[in-house]
Amino acid sequence: MTMNSKIDLEISQLRRMATAGFFLGLHVRFTSPLITMQSYREDWIEYYTEKGYVIYDPTIRWALSETGHRRWSDLAEQDTRGVFAAAAQFDLRYGVTCSWGARESRSLGSFARSDREFTDREVELIFSLFQRLHELTQPPHELTQPQIEALRCIASGDRHAAAAMKLGISESALKARIASARQRLGARTTAEAIQRAKEYRLI
């Protein structure tokens, strides 16, 4: 099973449990996650952004300072700006937030239901899947120099033939370098590999 297939499997399991939606911010660096995934309603996302709730959201504050998992109901006293009350108007009534990883590469996620609290067993399973996603999406520390050169050529707009000529290699060798870079970065396409390499500051 490929890395992307493993990621898709974990996400599908989380989607089944978080019936009102979820948010994942994986490997937060310099205040921004390298990978973001979410399935909340668009009207909630727009409202949340418009109100600037990210600054006051007790789940975010907790996740950036602690690791583990907490039900939203356990964080209610810290909600001085009424974020949870607003979320409930968009059917996000019950939730759990997870946090994992070192401060320099922290991952956080929130998972919601509209009908009931998550059971203890569900919380443990969500946390386990979340930790797995953190590990699966761990960015590589480096690419090989040939992989970097190949991605840089394509990123600058060169077609395969031109990039191969520039590097003094065959077109098939260039494609092999790009394919190995995609695999290392867990990317489905060359464009995605280039984007991730840039986000990881590898090229």
PDB file of C-alpha atoms in Angstrom:
ATOM      1  CA  MET A   1       0.000   0.000   0.000  1.00  0.00           C
ATOM      2  CA  THR A   2       1.385   3.423  -0.963  1.00  0.00           C
ATOM      3  CA  MET A   3       1.771   6.273   1.521  1.00  0.00           C
ATOM      4  CA  ASN A   4      -1.105   8.177  -0.122  1.00  0.00           C
ATOM      5  CA  SER A   5      -3.347   5.113   0.137  1.00  0.00           C
ATOM      6  CA  LYS A   6      -2.515   4.818   3.838  1.00  0.00           C
ATOM      7  CA  ILE A   7      -3.315   8.512   4.378  1.00  0.00           C
ATOM      8  CA  ASP A   8      -6.618   8.146   2.488  1.00  0.00           C
ATOM      9  CA  LEU A   9      -7.537   5.149   4.650  1.00  0.00           C
ATOM     10  CA  GLU A  10      -6.937   7.043   7.904  1.00  0.00           C
ATOM     11  CA  ILE A  11      -8.908  10.056   6.628  1.00  0.00           C
ATOM     12  CA  SER A  12     -11.854   7.892   5.563  1.00  0.00           C
ATOM     13  CA  GLN A  13     -12.031   6.363   9.050  1.00  0.00           C
ATOM     14  CA  LEU A  14     -11.924   9.793  10.686  1.00  0.00           C
ATOM     15  CA  ARG A  15     -14.612  11.065   8.310  1.00  0.00           C
ATOM     16  CA  ARG A  16     -16.927   8.215   9.342  1.00  0.00           C
ATOM     17  CA  MET A  17     -16.584   9.083  13.038  1.00  0.00           C
ATOM     18  CA  ALA A  18     -16.533  12.892  12.780  1.00  0.00           C
ATOM     19  CA  THR A  19     -19.960  13.071  11.158  1.00  0.00           C
ATOM     20  CA  ALA A  20     -20.188  16.883  11.472  1.00  0.00           C
ATOM     21  CA  GLY A  21     -16.713  17.447  10.026  1.00  0.00           C
ATOM     22  CA  PHE A  22     -13.090  17.805  11.008  1.00  0.00           C
ATOM     23  CA  PHE A  23     -10.041  20.045  10.670  1.00  0.00           C
ATOM     24  CA  LEU A  24      -6.439  18.847  10.454  1.00  0.00           C
ATOM     25  CA  GLY A  25      -3.367  21.057  10.570  1.00  0.00           C
ATOM     26  CA  LEU A  26      -0.359  18.788  10.202  1.00  0.00           C
ATOM     27  CA  HIS A  27       3.176  19.853  11.113  1.00  0.00           C
ATOM     28  CA  VAL A  28       2.649  23.477  12.098  1.00  0.00           C
ATOM     29  CA  ARG A  29       5.824  25.447  11.413  1.00  0.00           C
ATOM     30  CA  PHE A  30       6.195  29.228  11.615  1.00  0.00           C
ATOM     31  CA  THR A  31       2.491  29.444  12.631  1.00  0.00           C
ATOM     32  CA  SER A  32       1.240  27.637   9.482  1.00  0.00           C
ATOM     33  CA  PRO A  33       0.613  23.910   8.935  1.00  0.00           C
ATOM     34  CA  LEU A  34       2.417  22.210   6.063  1.00  0.00           C
ATOM     35  CA  ILE A  35      -0.741  20.214   5.298  1.00  0.00           C
ATOM     36  CA  THR A  36      -4.329  21.280   5.945  1.00  0.00           C
ATOM     37  CA  MET A  37      -7.415  19.090   5.508  1.00  0.00           C
ATOM     38  CA  GLN A  38     -10.963  19.877   6.558  1.00  0.00           C
ATOM     39  CA  SER A  39     -14.527  18.806   5.977  1.00  0.00           C
ATOM     40  CA  TYR A  40     -16.475  21.388   7.995  1.00  0.00           C
ATOM     41  CA  ARG A  41     -19.395  23.166   6.351  1.00  0.00           C
ATOM     42  CA  GLU A  42     -18.327  26.051   4.129  1.00  0.00           C
ATOM     43  CA  ASP A  43     -20.634  28.513   5.899  1.00  0.00           C
ATOM     44  CA  TRP A  44     -18.950  27.711   9.233  1.00  0.00           C
ATOM     45  CA  ILE A  45     -15.481  28.148   7.737  1.00  0.00           C
ATOM     46  CA  GLU A  46     -16.505  31.533   6.305  1.00  0.00           C
ATOM     47  CA  TYR A  47     -18.089  32.649   9.581  1.00  0.00           C
ATOM     48  CA  TYR A  48     -15.109  31.440  11.647  1.00  0.00           C
ATOM     49  CA  THR A  49     -12.719  33.344   9.366  1.00  0.00           C
ATOM     50  CA  GLU A  50     -14.861  36.491   9.290  1.00  0.00           C
ATOM     51  CA  LYS A  51     -15.018  36.602  13.108  1.00  0.00           C
ATOM     52  CA  GLY A  52     -11.271  35.959  13.488  1.00  0.00           C
ATOM     53  CA  TYR A  53     -11.988  33.081  15.855  1.00  0.00           C
ATOM     54  CA  VAL A  54      -8.602  31.436  15.312  1.00  0.00           C
ATOM     55  CA  ILE A  55      -7.102  33.931  17.797  1.00  0.00           C
ATOM     56  CA  TYR A  56      -9.630  33.052  20.508  1.00  0.00           C
ATOM     57  CA  ASP A  57     -10.386  29.400  19.732  1.00  0.00           C
ATOM     58  CA  PRO A  58      -9.726  27.428  22.961  1.00  0.00           C
ATOM     59  CA  THR A  59      -9.023  24.258  20.963  1.00  0.00           C
ATOM     60  CA  ILE A  60      -6.185  25.968  19.072  1.00  0.00           C
ATOM     61  CA  ARG A  61      -4.703  27.519  22.198  1.00  0.00           C
ATOM     62  CA  TRP A  62      -4.813  24.189  24.023  1.00  0.00           C
ATOM     63  CA  ALA A  63      -3.373  22.215  21.080  1.00  0.00           C
ATOM     64  CA  LEU A  64      -0.415  24.557  20.651  1.00  0.00           C
ATOM     65  CA  SER A  65       0.528  24.309  24.318  1.00  0.00           C
ATOM     66  CA  GLU A  66      -0.350  20.681  25.169  1.00  0.00           C
ATOM     67  CA  THR A  67      -0.319  17.248  23.549  1.00  0.00           C
ATOM     68  CA  GLY A  68      -2.913  14.517  23.869  1.00  0.00           C
ATOM     69  CA  HIS A  69      -6.670  14.880  23.429  1.00  0.00           C
ATOM     70  CA  ARG A  70      -9.483  16.892  25.039  1.00  0.00           C
ATOM     71  CA  ARG A  71     -13.220  16.987  24.540  1.00  0.00           C
ATOM     72  CA  TRP A  72     -14.553  20.439  23.719  1.00  0.00           C
ATOM     73  CA  SER A  73     -16.759  20.247  26.805  1.00  0.00           C
ATOM     74  CA  ASP A  74     -13.574  20.060  28.916  1.00  0.00           C
ATOM     75  CA  LEU A  75     -12.360  23.335  27.369  1.00  0.00           C
ATOM     76  CA  ALA A  76     -15.664  25.210  27.679  1.00  0.00           C
ATOM     77  CA  GLU A  77     -14.545  27.367  30.631  1.00  0.00           C
ATOM     78  CA  GLN A  78     -11.683  28.729  28.499  1.00  0.00           C
ATOM     79  CA  ASP A  79     -14.078  29.840  25.754  1.00  0.00           C
ATOM     80  CA  THR A  80     -14.376  33.514  26.674  1.00  0.00           C
ATOM     81  CA  ARG A  81     -15.433  34.588  23.154  1.00  0.00           C
ATOM     82  CA  GLY A  82     -18.241  32.089  22.602  1.00  0.00           C
ATOM     83  CA  VAL A  83     -16.559  30.071  19.849  1.00  0.00           C
ATOM     84  CA  PHE A  84     -18.264  26.831  20.921  1.00  0.00           C
ATOM     85  CA  ALA A  85     -21.688  28.483  21.097  1.00  0.00           C
ATOM     86  CA  ALA A  86     -21.205  29.831  17.580  1.00  0.00           C
ATOM     87  CA  ALA A  87     -20.024  26.429  16.333  1.00  0.00           C
ATOM     88  CA  ALA A  88     -23.148  24.781  17.744  1.00  0.00           C
ATOM     89  CA  GLN A  89     -25.272  26.981  15.472  1.00  0.00           C
ATOM     90  CA  PHE A  90     -23.545  25.218  12.566  1.00  0.00           C
ATOM     91  CA  ASP A  91     -24.207  21.724  14.000  1.00  0.00           C
ATOM     92  CA  LEU A  92     -20.753  21.424  15.592  1.00  0.00           C
ATOM     93  CA  ARG A  93     -22.110  20.658  19.059  1.00  0.00           C
ATOM     94  CA  TYR A  94     -19.740  17.986  20.350  1.00  0.00           C
ATOM     95  CA  GLY A  95     -16.084  17.558  19.587  1.00  0.00           C
ATOM     96  CA  VAL A  96     -12.630  16.367  20.494  1.00  0.00           C
ATOM     97  CA  THR A  97      -9.319  18.061  19.756  1.00  0.00           C
ATOM     98  CA  CYS A  98      -6.015  16.220  19.385  1.00  0.00           C
ATOM     99  CA  SER A  99      -2.449  17.507  19.459  1.00  0.00           C
ATOM    100  CA  TRP A 100       0.782  15.654  18.832  1.00  0.00           C
ATOM    101  CA  GLY A 101       4.440  16.227  17.979  1.00  0.00           C
ATOM    102  CA  ALA A 102       7.329  18.465  18.949  1.00  0.00           C
ATOM    103  CA  ARG A 103       6.677  22.213  19.159  1.00  0.00           C
ATOM    104  CA  GLU A 104       8.607  22.829  15.938  1.00  0.00           C
ATOM    105  CA  SER A 105       6.384  20.387  14.024  1.00  0.00           C
ATOM    106  CA  ARG A 106       3.140  20.173  16.017  1.00  0.00           C
ATOM    107  CA  SER A 107       0.041  18.638  14.455  1.00  0.00           C
ATOM    108  CA  LEU A 108      -3.462  19.447  15.645  1.00  0.00           C
ATOM    109  CA  GLY A 109      -6.915  18.266  14.725  1.00  0.00           C
ATOM    110  CA  SER A 110     -10.521  18.803  15.767  1.00  0.00           C
ATOM    111  CA  PHE A 111     -13.348  16.348  15.108  1.00  0.00           C
ATOM    112  CA  ALA A 112     -17.050  17.072  15.537  1.00  0.00           C
ATOM    113  CA  ARG A 113     -20.469  15.494  15.853  1.00  0.00           C
ATOM    114  CA  SER A 114     -23.908  17.094  16.068  1.00  0.00           C
ATOM    115  CA  ASP A 115     -25.759  14.341  17.936  1.00  0.00           C
ATOM    116  CA  ARG A 116     -23.712  13.228  20.974  1.00  0.00           C
ATOM    117  CA  GLU A 117     -20.340  13.215  22.708  1.00  0.00           C
ATOM    118  CA  PHE A 118     -17.692  10.874  21.379  1.00  0.00           C
ATOM    119  CA  THR A 119     -17.316   7.780  23.533  1.00  0.00           C
ATOM    120  CA  ASP A 120     -14.008   7.117  25.309  1.00  0.00           C
ATOM    121  CA  ARG A 121     -13.311   4.329  22.820  1.00  0.00           C
ATOM    122  CA  GLU A 122     -13.987   6.645  19.879  1.00  0.00           C
ATOM    123  CA  VAL A 123     -11.706   9.320  21.345  1.00  0.00           C
ATOM    124  CA  GLU A 124      -8.877   6.802  21.691  1.00  0.00           C
ATOM    125  CA  LEU A 125      -9.374   5.569  18.129  1.00  0.00           C
ATOM    126  CA  ILE A 126      -9.476   9.120  16.735  1.00  0.00           C
ATOM    127  CA  PHE A 127      -6.291   9.960  18.615  1.00  0.00           C
ATOM    128  CA  SER A 128      -4.585   6.822  17.305  1.00  0.00           C
ATOM    129  CA  LEU A 129      -5.571   7.622  13.697  1.00  0.00           C
ATOM    130  CA  PHE A 130      -4.484  11.230  14.186  1.00  0.00           C
ATOM    131  CA  GLN A 131      -1.057  10.175  15.491  1.00  0.00           C
ATOM    132  CA  ARG A 132      -0.728   7.847  12.498  1.00  0.00           C
ATOM    133  CA  LEU A 133      -1.457  10.734  10.120  1.00  0.00           C
ATOM    134  CA  HIS A 134       1.172  12.829  11.907  1.00  0.00           C
ATOM    135  CA  GLU A 135       3.754  10.098  11.315  1.00  0.00           C
ATOM    136  CA  LEU A 136       2.699   9.389   7.710  1.00  0.00           C
ATOM    137  CA  THR A 137       2.980  13.051   6.743  1.00  0.00           C
ATOM    138  CA  GLN A 138       6.283  13.689   8.499  1.00  0.00           C
ATOM    139  CA  PRO A 139       8.269  15.710   5.941  1.00  0.00           C
ATOM    140  CA  PRO A 140      11.593  14.277   4.799  1.00  0.00           C
ATOM    141  CA  HIS A 141      14.658  16.038   6.125  1.00  0.00           C
ATOM    142  CA  GLU A 142      16.221  16.181   2.684  1.00  0.00           C
ATOM    143  CA  LEU A 143      16.061  15.169  -0.951  1.00  0.00           C
ATOM    144  CA  THR A 144      19.047  13.950  -2.935  1.00  0.00           C
ATOM    145  CA  GLN A 145      20.860  16.548  -5.035  1.00  0.00           C
ATOM    146  CA  PRO A 146      19.708  14.894  -8.309  1.00  0.00           C
ATOM    147  CA  GLN A 147      16.093  14.975  -7.074  1.00  0.00           C
ATOM    148  CA  ILE A 148      16.418  18.662  -6.146  1.00  0.00           C
ATOM    149  CA  GLU A 149      17.909  19.549  -9.528  1.00  0.00           C
ATOM    150  CA  ALA A 150      15.158  17.708 -11.399  1.00  0.00           C
ATOM    151  CA  LEU A 151      12.365  19.355  -9.411  1.00  0.00           C
ATOM    152  CA  ARG A 152      13.947  22.804  -9.744  1.00  0.00           C
ATOM    153  CA  CYS A 153      14.101  22.468 -13.532  1.00  0.00           C
ATOM    154  CA  ILE A 154      10.444  21.486 -13.805  1.00  0.00           C
ATOM    155  CA  ALA A 155       9.457  24.156 -11.261  1.00  0.00           C
ATOM    156  CA  SER A 156      11.165  26.805 -13.400  1.00  0.00           C
ATOM    157  CA  GLY A 157       9.036  25.794 -16.381  1.00  0.00           C
ATOM    158  CA  ASP A 158      11.301  23.407 -18.292  1.00  0.00           C
ATOM    159  CA  ARG A 159       9.653  20.507 -20.087  1.00  0.00           C
ATOM    160  CA  HIS A 160      11.105  17.054 -19.546  1.00  0.00           C
ATOM    161  CA  ALA A 161      13.252  17.079 -22.678  1.00  0.00           C
ATOM    162  CA  ALA A 162      14.673  20.533 -21.946  1.00  0.00           C
ATOM    163  CA  ALA A 163      15.302  19.702 -18.288  1.00  0.00           C
ATOM    164  CA  ALA A 164      17.078  16.464 -19.214  1.00  0.00           C
ATOM    165  CA  MET A 165      19.278  18.307 -21.707  1.00  0.00           C
ATOM    166  CA  LYS A 166      20.096  20.994 -19.151  1.00  0.00           C
ATOM    167  CA  LEU A 167      21.145  18.325 -16.622  1.00  0.00           C
ATOM    168  CA  GLY A 168      23.009  16.228 -19.177  1.00  0.00           C
ATOM    169  CA  ILE A 169      20.924  13.111 -18.583  1.00  0.00           C
ATOM    170  CA  SER A 170      18.380  11.109 -20.534  1.00  0.00           C
ATOM    171  CA  GLU A 171      14.696  11.952 -20.324  1.00  0.00           C
ATOM    172  CA  SER A 172      14.001   8.575 -18.718  1.00  0.00           C
ATOM    173  CA  ALA A 173      16.639   9.296 -16.036  1.00  0.00           C
ATOM    174  CA  LEU A 174      14.991  12.650 -15.358  1.00  0.00           C
ATOM    175  CA  LYS A 175      11.580  10.992 -14.995  1.00  0.00           C
ATOM    176  CA  ALA A 176      13.089   8.442 -12.607  1.00  0.00           C
ATOM    177  CA  ARG A 177      14.487  11.251 -10.426  1.00  0.00           C
ATOM    178  CA  ILE A 178      11.129  13.010 -10.373  1.00  0.00           C
ATOM    179  CA  ALA A 179       9.301   9.759  -9.570  1.00  0.00           C
ATOM    180  CA  SER A 180      11.640   9.041  -6.651  1.00  0.00           C
ATOM    181  CA  ALA A 181      11.173  12.615  -5.364  1.00  0.00           C
ATOM    182  CA  ARG A 182       7.379  12.213  -5.578  1.00  0.00           C
ATOM    183  CA  GLN A 183       7.578   8.970  -3.599  1.00  0.00           C
ATOM    184  CA  ARG A 184       9.811  10.505  -0.946  1.00  0.00           C
ATOM    185  CA  LEU A 185       7.496  13.500  -0.585  1.00  0.00           C
ATOM    186  CA  GLY A 186       4.327  11.398  -0.604  1.00  0.00           C
ATOM    187  CA  ALA A 187       3.007  13.341  -3.591  1.00  0.00           C
ATOM    188  CA  ARG A 188       0.630  12.052  -6.265  1.00  0.00           C
ATOM    189  CA  THR A 189       1.785  14.436  -9.006  1.00  0.00           C
ATOM    190  CA  THR A 190       4.935  16.325  -9.929  1.00  0.00           C
ATOM    191  CA  ALA A 191       3.161  19.627  -9.229  1.00  0.00           C
ATOM    192  CA  GLU A 192       2.266  18.403  -5.740  1.00  0.00           C
ATOM    193  CA  ALA A 193       5.860  17.242  -5.189  1.00  0.00           C
ATOM    194  CA  ILE A 194       7.189  20.668  -6.177  1.00  0.00           C
ATOM    195  CA  GLN A 195       4.711  22.408  -3.884  1.00  0.00           C
ATOM    196  CA  ARG A 196       5.572  20.163  -0.931  1.00  0.00           C
ATOM    197  CA  ALA A 197       9.312  20.516  -1.553  1.00  0.00           C
ATOM    198  CA  LYS A 198       8.880  24.295  -1.456  1.00  0.00           C
ATOM    199  CA  GLU A 199       6.761  24.139   1.691  1.00  0.00           C
ATOM    200  CA  TYR A 200       9.363  21.907   3.346  1.00  0.00           C
ATOM    201  CA  ARG A 201      12.068  24.340   2.177  1.00  0.00           C
ATOM    202  CA  LEU A 202      13.891  21.568   0.342  1.00  0.00           C
ATOM    203  CA  ILE A 203      14.149  23.433  -2.963  1.00  0.00           C
TER     204      ILE A 203
END
